[in-house]
Each structure stands twice: as C-alpha cells, then as structure tokens.
Amino acid sequence: MTKLKCIAVDDEPLALDILEDYISKVPFLELVKRTENAIEALQLVQDGGIDLVFLDIQMPDLTGIQFLKIATGKSNYILTTAYSQYALESYDLNVSDYLLKPIAFDRFYKAVEKVHNQVQKAPAVAAPIPVAAPIAPAVLSPVQDFIFVKTEHKIQKIQLDDILYIEGLKDYISIFTKNERVITLQNMKKMDETLPNIQFIRVHKSYIISLDKIDSIERSRISISGKIIPIGDTYREEFFKRIDNRNI
C-alpha cells in the first residue's frame, strides 16, 4: 500500500498531539514532521516529497491562508481550525478538506481517505492519450444531471434542470434555482467550463444562463423569471447564433 507522506502544522502542541495520534492509526499515512513553525513547514513543502499537509489557519508569522497562497508543488492540504468563517476562502484555494476542531477521528479518516483515493487515481488520469483520440472539452457527462457545489457549511447537490441563471460577483458566484439562491466561492470561468454547453451559455462576464429558462429576449436583454439579464458585447454573436438555431 502506498503511504502518503504527511506533515502536521499547528501552533498548539495539543492539536499536534491529536493529529499525530490520528495519523498513527491510519495505515496509509506516514508522519514525516510535526511542527509549530509555519515557515519551517513551508520550506519542507517547497523542497517536495510531501503528499499531504495538515494545516492550521490561525498561526503567528504565517497564517494557513497565506501559506496556501505562497506554497508551490503538488501537496494536498487539509485545513484544521476552530473557526468556520474561513471555509469559503479555503475552498477557493483548492484544499482537499476542511476540519473543524475538535476533530473527531471518523471525520479525520473520511478526509484522508478522500485524499488517498485521489492520489491513487492520479496516474490513470495522467496516462498518455492516443494521438488519434479526440480530446473532449471539460463538460459534464450527458448522464450526469447535477453538480455539487461547496457552500459555507456543506457540499450541496444542485439539479442542472433547476438552475435558472448564475451571477458572478467579486469573490463568489450565486446560483439561482427555481427554489433558492446558493452562494459558493467559485469563479465564472470554472463554472462555465463545468456546465454542459448544450444547456447553458455565458451571456455576460457576470452571467451564465440556462437556455431553456429564457422567457423572452428584447434587444440586448434577457428575461428569466422576472430577472433582466444583459447580453455583453463579447458574448452577443455566439448567443444569438445559438438562439437562431432554435428559431422556428
């Protein structure tokens, strides 16, 4: 069994004791270093060879969020903190999981198992693609009619058919469905690449819409369930081309 080489970073010795104990109980984890010094941990990560970092957020000298923004390499991260308000910001930095203190072992195991499974699958994803095989765009499979998005306290499932439109704001996006508004820390480019383009189209730098939810189009404005959405100049030609293909 391939073991994940880990480091635990926290300015509280008791928190490190708990992490060290938990890591020792998991066969596929190997603790390389425990440290209260975030700068020392950063150097270990930059040197390479660390698969997984357990990282506290509130630390002197260098916070966990600052650590993530500086660090390079291919390490996976699980954040550990007593403060839930950092969850949205951490997801934008592509952490593997977010554990709230006090951390229960079953929740810890679930988080590290997810990372282990991802690492085990990585070689298959990186395998060479035959020259003759077309490279498909990054869209959902036609049989997958939902997405999962990370909100502040949970991961929420959203049916694609329920989405009316998506609005991009400064640091997050709002997904408007038939019944609710879901806020997630995600960027419009990533969402645009994820949604199936047969059903969704970006019409403005701040809006993605579901084509079958359009009520009417007047000049450069789209009406969906009472919401007026502008059509940006950059997206106008492609949008009306798609609409023309559906005209009777």
CSV table of C-alpha atoms in Angstrom, one decimal:
chain,number,residue,atom,x,y,z
A,1,MET,CA,0.0,0.0,0.0
A,2,THR,CA,1.4,3.4,-1.0
A,3,LYS,CA,1.7,5.7,2.0
A,4,LEU,CA,1.1,9.4,1.9
A,5,LYS,CA,4.0,11.4,3.5
A,6,CYS,CA,2.4,13.9,5.8
A,7,ILE,CA,3.4,16.9,7.9
A,8,ALA,CA,1.2,18.5,10.6
A,9,VAL,CA,1.4,22.3,11.2
A,10,ASP,CA,-0.2,23.9,14.2
A,11,ASP,CA,1.0,26.4,16.8
A,12,GLU,CA,-0.9,24.4,19.5
A,13,PRO,CA,1.1,21.3,20.8
A,14,LEU,CA,-2.2,19.6,21.9
A,15,ALA,CA,-3.6,19.9,18.4
A,16,LEU,CA,-0.4,18.4,17.1
A,17,ASP,CA,-0.6,15.5,19.6
A,18,ILE,CA,-4.1,14.7,18.4
A,19,LEU,CA,-3.1,14.8,14.7
A,20,GLU,CA,-0.1,12.6,15.4
A,21,ASP,CA,-2.2,10.1,17.2
A,22,TYR,CA,-4.8,10.0,14.4
A,23,ILE,CA,-2.1,9.7,11.7
A,24,SER,CA,-0.6,6.7,13.5
A,25,LYS,CA,-3.9,4.9,13.3
A,26,VAL,CA,-4.2,5.1,9.5
A,27,PRO,CA,-2.1,2.5,7.6
A,28,PHE,CA,-1.7,4.6,4.5
A,29,LEU,CA,-0.3,7.7,6.3
A,30,GLU,CA,3.3,8.4,7.4
A,31,LEU,CA,4.1,11.4,9.6
A,32,VAL,CA,7.3,13.0,8.3
A,33,LYS,CA,7.2,16.0,10.6
A,34,ARG,CA,5.1,17.8,13.2
A,35,THR,CA,5.9,21.5,13.7
A,36,GLU,CA,4.7,24.6,15.3
A,37,ASN,CA,6.7,26.7,12.8
A,38,ALA,CA,4.8,27.5,9.6
A,39,ILE,CA,8.0,28.8,7.9
A,40,GLU,CA,9.7,25.5,8.6
A,41,ALA,CA,6.7,23.6,7.2
A,42,LEU,CA,6.7,25.9,4.1
A,43,GLN,CA,10.3,25.0,3.4
A,44,LEU,CA,9.5,21.3,3.6
A,45,VAL,CA,6.7,21.6,1.1
A,46,GLN,CA,8.8,23.7,-1.3
A,47,ASP,CA,11.5,21.0,-1.1
A,48,GLY,CA,9.0,18.5,-2.4
A,49,GLY,CA,8.1,15.0,-1.4
A,50,ILE,CA,5.2,15.9,0.9
A,51,ASP,CA,1.9,14.4,-0.2
A,52,LEU,CA,-0.4,15.8,2.5
A,53,VAL,CA,-0.3,18.8,4.8
A,54,PHE,CA,-2.5,19.2,7.9
A,55,LEU,CA,-2.5,23.0,8.2
A,56,ASP,CA,-3.9,25.2,10.9
A,57,ILE,CA,-5.2,28.6,9.8
A,58,GLN,CA,-4.6,30.9,12.7
A,59,MET,CA,-0.8,30.9,13.3
A,60,PRO,CA,1.8,33.6,14.1
A,61,ASP,CA,4.2,34.8,11.4
A,62,LEU,CA,2.3,33.0,8.6
A,63,THR,CA,-1.4,32.1,8.6
A,64,GLY,CA,-2.7,29.0,6.9
A,65,ILE,CA,-4.3,31.1,4.1
A,66,GLN,CA,-1.1,32.9,3.5
A,67,PHE,CA,0.8,29.6,3.5
A,68,LEU,CA,-1.5,28.2,0.7
A,69,LYS,CA,-1.0,31.3,-1.4
A,70,ILE,CA,2.7,31.1,-1.2
A,71,ALA,CA,3.3,27.3,-1.4
A,72,THR,CA,4.2,25.6,-4.7
A,73,GLY,CA,4.4,21.9,-5.6
A,74,LYS,CA,1.8,19.2,-5.6
A,75,SER,CA,1.0,18.7,-2.0
A,76,ASN,CA,-2.6,18.1,-0.9
A,77,TYR,CA,-4.0,20.2,2.0
A,78,ILE,CA,-6.4,19.6,4.8
A,79,LEU,CA,-7.1,22.7,6.9
A,80,THR,CA,-7.7,22.4,10.6
A,81,THR,CA,-9.2,25.2,12.6
A,82,ALA,CA,-11.8,26.1,15.2
A,83,TYR,CA,-13.2,28.9,13.1
A,84,SER,CA,-15.8,28.1,10.3
A,85,GLN,CA,-15.7,31.5,8.7
A,86,TYR,CA,-12.6,30.6,6.8
A,87,ALA,CA,-14.3,27.8,4.9
A,88,LEU,CA,-15.3,29.7,1.8
A,89,GLU,CA,-11.9,31.3,1.3
A,90,SER,CA,-10.1,28.0,1.8
A,91,TYR,CA,-12.2,26.3,-0.9
A,92,ASP,CA,-11.1,28.9,-3.4
A,93,LEU,CA,-7.6,27.8,-2.8
A,94,ASN,CA,-8.4,24.2,-3.7
A,95,VAL,CA,-7.8,22.5,-0.4
A,96,SER,CA,-8.9,18.8,-0.1
A,97,ASP,CA,-10.9,19.2,3.0
A,98,TYR,CA,-11.6,21.5,6.0
A,99,LEU,CA,-11.8,20.0,9.5
A,100,LEU,CA,-13.3,21.9,12.4
A,101,LYS,CA,-11.8,21.5,15.9
A,102,PRO,CA,-12.3,19.5,18.0
A,103,ILE,CA,-11.7,16.9,15.2
A,104,ALA,CA,-13.5,13.6,15.5
A,105,PHE,CA,-11.5,10.6,14.2
A,106,ASP,CA,-14.2,9.4,11.9
A,107,ARG,CA,-14.3,12.8,10.2
A,108,PHE,CA,-10.5,12.8,10.0
A,109,TYR,CA,-10.5,9.4,8.4
A,110,LYS,CA,-13.0,10.4,5.8
A,111,ALA,CA,-10.9,13.4,4.8
A,112,VAL,CA,-7.6,11.5,4.5
A,113,GLU,CA,-9.3,8.6,2.7
A,114,LYS,CA,-10.6,11.0,0.1
A,115,VAL,CA,-7.1,12.4,-0.5
A,116,HIS,CA,-5.6,8.8,-0.6
A,117,ASN,CA,-8.2,7.8,-3.3
A,118,GLN,CA,-7.4,10.9,-5.3
A,119,VAL,CA,-3.7,10.2,-5.2
A,120,GLN,CA,-4.2,6.6,-6.1
A,121,LYS,CA,-6.2,7.6,-9.2
A,122,ALA,CA,-3.8,10.3,-10.3
A,123,PRO,CA,-1.5,8.0,-12.5
A,124,ALA,CA,-4.5,6.9,-14.6
A,125,VAL,CA,-5.6,10.4,-15.2
A,126,ALA,CA,-2.1,11.4,-16.3
A,127,ALA,CA,-1.7,8.4,-18.7
A,128,PRO,CA,-0.9,9.4,-22.3
A,129,ILE,CA,-3.8,9.9,-24.7
A,130,PRO,CA,-3.5,8.1,-28.1
A,131,VAL,CA,-2.8,10.6,-30.9
A,132,ALA,CA,-5.9,9.6,-32.8
A,133,ALA,CA,-8.2,10.1,-29.9
A,134,PRO,CA,-10.0,13.4,-29.7
A,135,ILE,CA,-9.6,15.4,-26.5
A,136,ALA,CA,-13.1,16.3,-25.2
A,137,PRO,CA,-13.9,19.6,-23.6
A,138,ALA,CA,-14.3,19.6,-19.8
A,139,VAL,CA,-18.0,19.3,-19.6
A,140,LEU,CA,-20.3,17.0,-17.6
A,141,SER,CA,-21.3,13.7,-19.0
A,142,PRO,CA,-24.8,13.8,-20.5
A,143,VAL,CA,-26.0,11.2,-18.0
A,144,GLN,CA,-24.9,13.5,-15.1
A,145,ASP,CA,-27.7,15.9,-14.5
A,146,PHE,CA,-26.5,17.5,-11.3
A,147,ILE,CA,-23.4,19.3,-9.8
A,148,PHE,CA,-22.0,19.5,-6.3
A,149,VAL,CA,-21.0,23.0,-5.0
A,150,LYS,CA,-19.3,23.9,-1.8
A,151,THR,CA,-21.2,26.3,0.4
A,152,GLU,CA,-20.0,27.7,3.8
A,153,HIS,CA,-21.0,24.7,5.9
A,154,LYS,CA,-21.7,21.9,3.4
A,155,ILE,CA,-21.4,20.5,-0.1
A,156,GLN,CA,-24.8,20.9,-1.8
A,157,LYS,CA,-26.2,19.0,-4.7
A,158,ILE,CA,-28.0,21.0,-7.4
A,159,GLN,CA,-30.0,19.6,-10.2
A,160,LEU,CA,-29.0,21.2,-13.5
A,161,ASP,CA,-32.6,21.4,-14.6
A,162,ASP,CA,-33.4,23.6,-11.6
A,163,ILE,CA,-30.8,26.3,-12.4
A,164,LEU,CA,-32.3,29.5,-13.9
A,165,TYR,CA,-29.1,31.5,-14.1
A,166,ILE,CA,-25.7,32.1,-12.4
A,167,GLU,CA,-24.5,35.5,-11.4
A,168,GLY,CA,-20.8,36.2,-10.8
A,169,LEU,CA,-19.9,38.6,-8.0
A,170,LYS,CA,-16.5,39.8,-6.7
A,171,ASP,CA,-15.3,36.8,-4.8
A,172,TYR,CA,-18.0,34.2,-5.3
A,173,ILE,CA,-21.0,33.2,-7.5
A,174,SER,CA,-24.7,33.0,-6.9
A,175,ILE,CA,-26.6,30.1,-8.4
A,176,PHE,CA,-30.3,31.0,-8.8
A,177,THR,CA,-32.6,27.9,-9.0
A,178,LYS,CA,-36.3,27.6,-9.0
A,179,ASN,CA,-36.5,27.5,-5.3
A,180,GLU,CA,-33.4,29.1,-3.8
A,181,ARG,CA,-30.2,31.0,-4.2
A,182,VAL,CA,-26.9,29.1,-3.5
A,183,ILE,CA,-23.7,31.0,-2.8
A,184,THR,CA,-20.4,29.4,-3.5
A,185,LEU,CA,-16.8,30.5,-3.7
A,186,GLN,CA,-16.1,29.7,-7.3
A,187,ASN,CA,-15.1,31.6,-10.4
A,188,MET,CA,-17.2,32.1,-13.5
A,189,LYS,CA,-14.6,30.5,-15.8
A,190,LYS,CA,-14.6,27.3,-13.9
A,191,MET,CA,-18.3,27.1,-13.7
A,192,ASP,CA,-18.7,27.9,-17.4
A,193,GLU,CA,-16.3,25.0,-18.2
A,194,THR,CA,-18.1,22.6,-15.9
A,195,LEU,CA,-21.7,23.1,-17.1
A,196,PRO,CA,-22.9,21.3,-20.2
A,197,ASN,CA,-22.8,23.8,-23.1
A,198,ILE,CA,-25.8,22.3,-24.8
A,199,GLN,CA,-27.9,23.6,-21.9
A,200,PHE,CA,-26.0,26.6,-20.6
A,201,ILE,CA,-24.3,29.6,-22.2
A,202,ARG,CA,-22.4,32.6,-20.8
A,203,VAL,CA,-24.0,35.8,-22.0
A,204,HIS,CA,-22.1,38.4,-19.9
A,205,LYS,CA,-18.9,38.5,-17.9
A,206,SER,CA,-21.2,38.2,-14.8
A,207,TYR,CA,-24.0,35.9,-16.1
A,208,ILE,CA,-24.4,32.3,-17.3
A,209,ILE,CA,-28.0,31.3,-18.2
A,210,SER,CA,-30.0,28.2,-18.8
A,211,LEU,CA,-31.2,28.5,-22.4
A,212,ASP,CA,-34.5,26.6,-21.7
A,213,LYS,CA,-35.4,29.0,-18.9
A,214,ILE,CA,-35.5,32.1,-21.1
A,215,ASP,CA,-38.9,33.8,-21.0
A,216,SER,CA,-38.1,36.5,-23.6
A,217,ILE,CA,-35.4,38.5,-25.3
A,218,GLU,CA,-35.7,42.2,-26.0
A,219,ARG,CA,-32.8,43.9,-27.8
A,220,SER,CA,-29.8,43.2,-25.5
A,221,ARG,CA,-31.7,42.0,-22.5
A,222,ILE,CA,-32.9,38.5,-21.5
A,223,SER,CA,-35.8,37.9,-19.1
A,224,ILE,CA,-35.7,34.9,-16.9
A,225,SER,CA,-38.3,34.5,-14.1
A,226,GLY,CA,-38.6,38.3,-13.7
A,227,LYS,CA,-34.8,38.9,-13.8
A,228,ILE,CA,-33.5,41.1,-16.5
A,229,ILE,CA,-30.0,39.9,-17.6
A,230,PRO,CA,-27.8,42.0,-20.0
A,231,ILE,CA,-26.1,40.5,-23.0
A,232,GLY,CA,-22.5,41.5,-23.1
A,233,ASP,CA,-20.8,42.6,-26.4
A,234,THR,CA,-18.2,39.9,-26.2
A,235,TYR,CA,-20.9,37.1,-25.9
A,236,ARG,CA,-23.6,38.6,-28.2
A,237,GLU,CA,-22.7,36.9,-31.5
A,238,GLU,CA,-22.4,33.4,-30.0
A,239,PHE,CA,-25.6,33.8,-28.0
A,240,PHE,CA,-27.8,34.9,-31.0
A,241,LYS,CA,-26.2,32.2,-33.1
A,242,ARG,CA,-27.4,29.6,-30.6
A,243,ILE,CA,-30.8,31.3,-30.5
A,244,ASP,CA,-31.2,31.4,-34.3
A,245,ASN,CA,-30.5,27.6,-34.4
A,246,ARG,CA,-33.6,27.1,-32.2
A,247,ASN,CA,-35.9,29.6,-34.1
A,248,ILE,CA,-38.9,28.2,-35.9
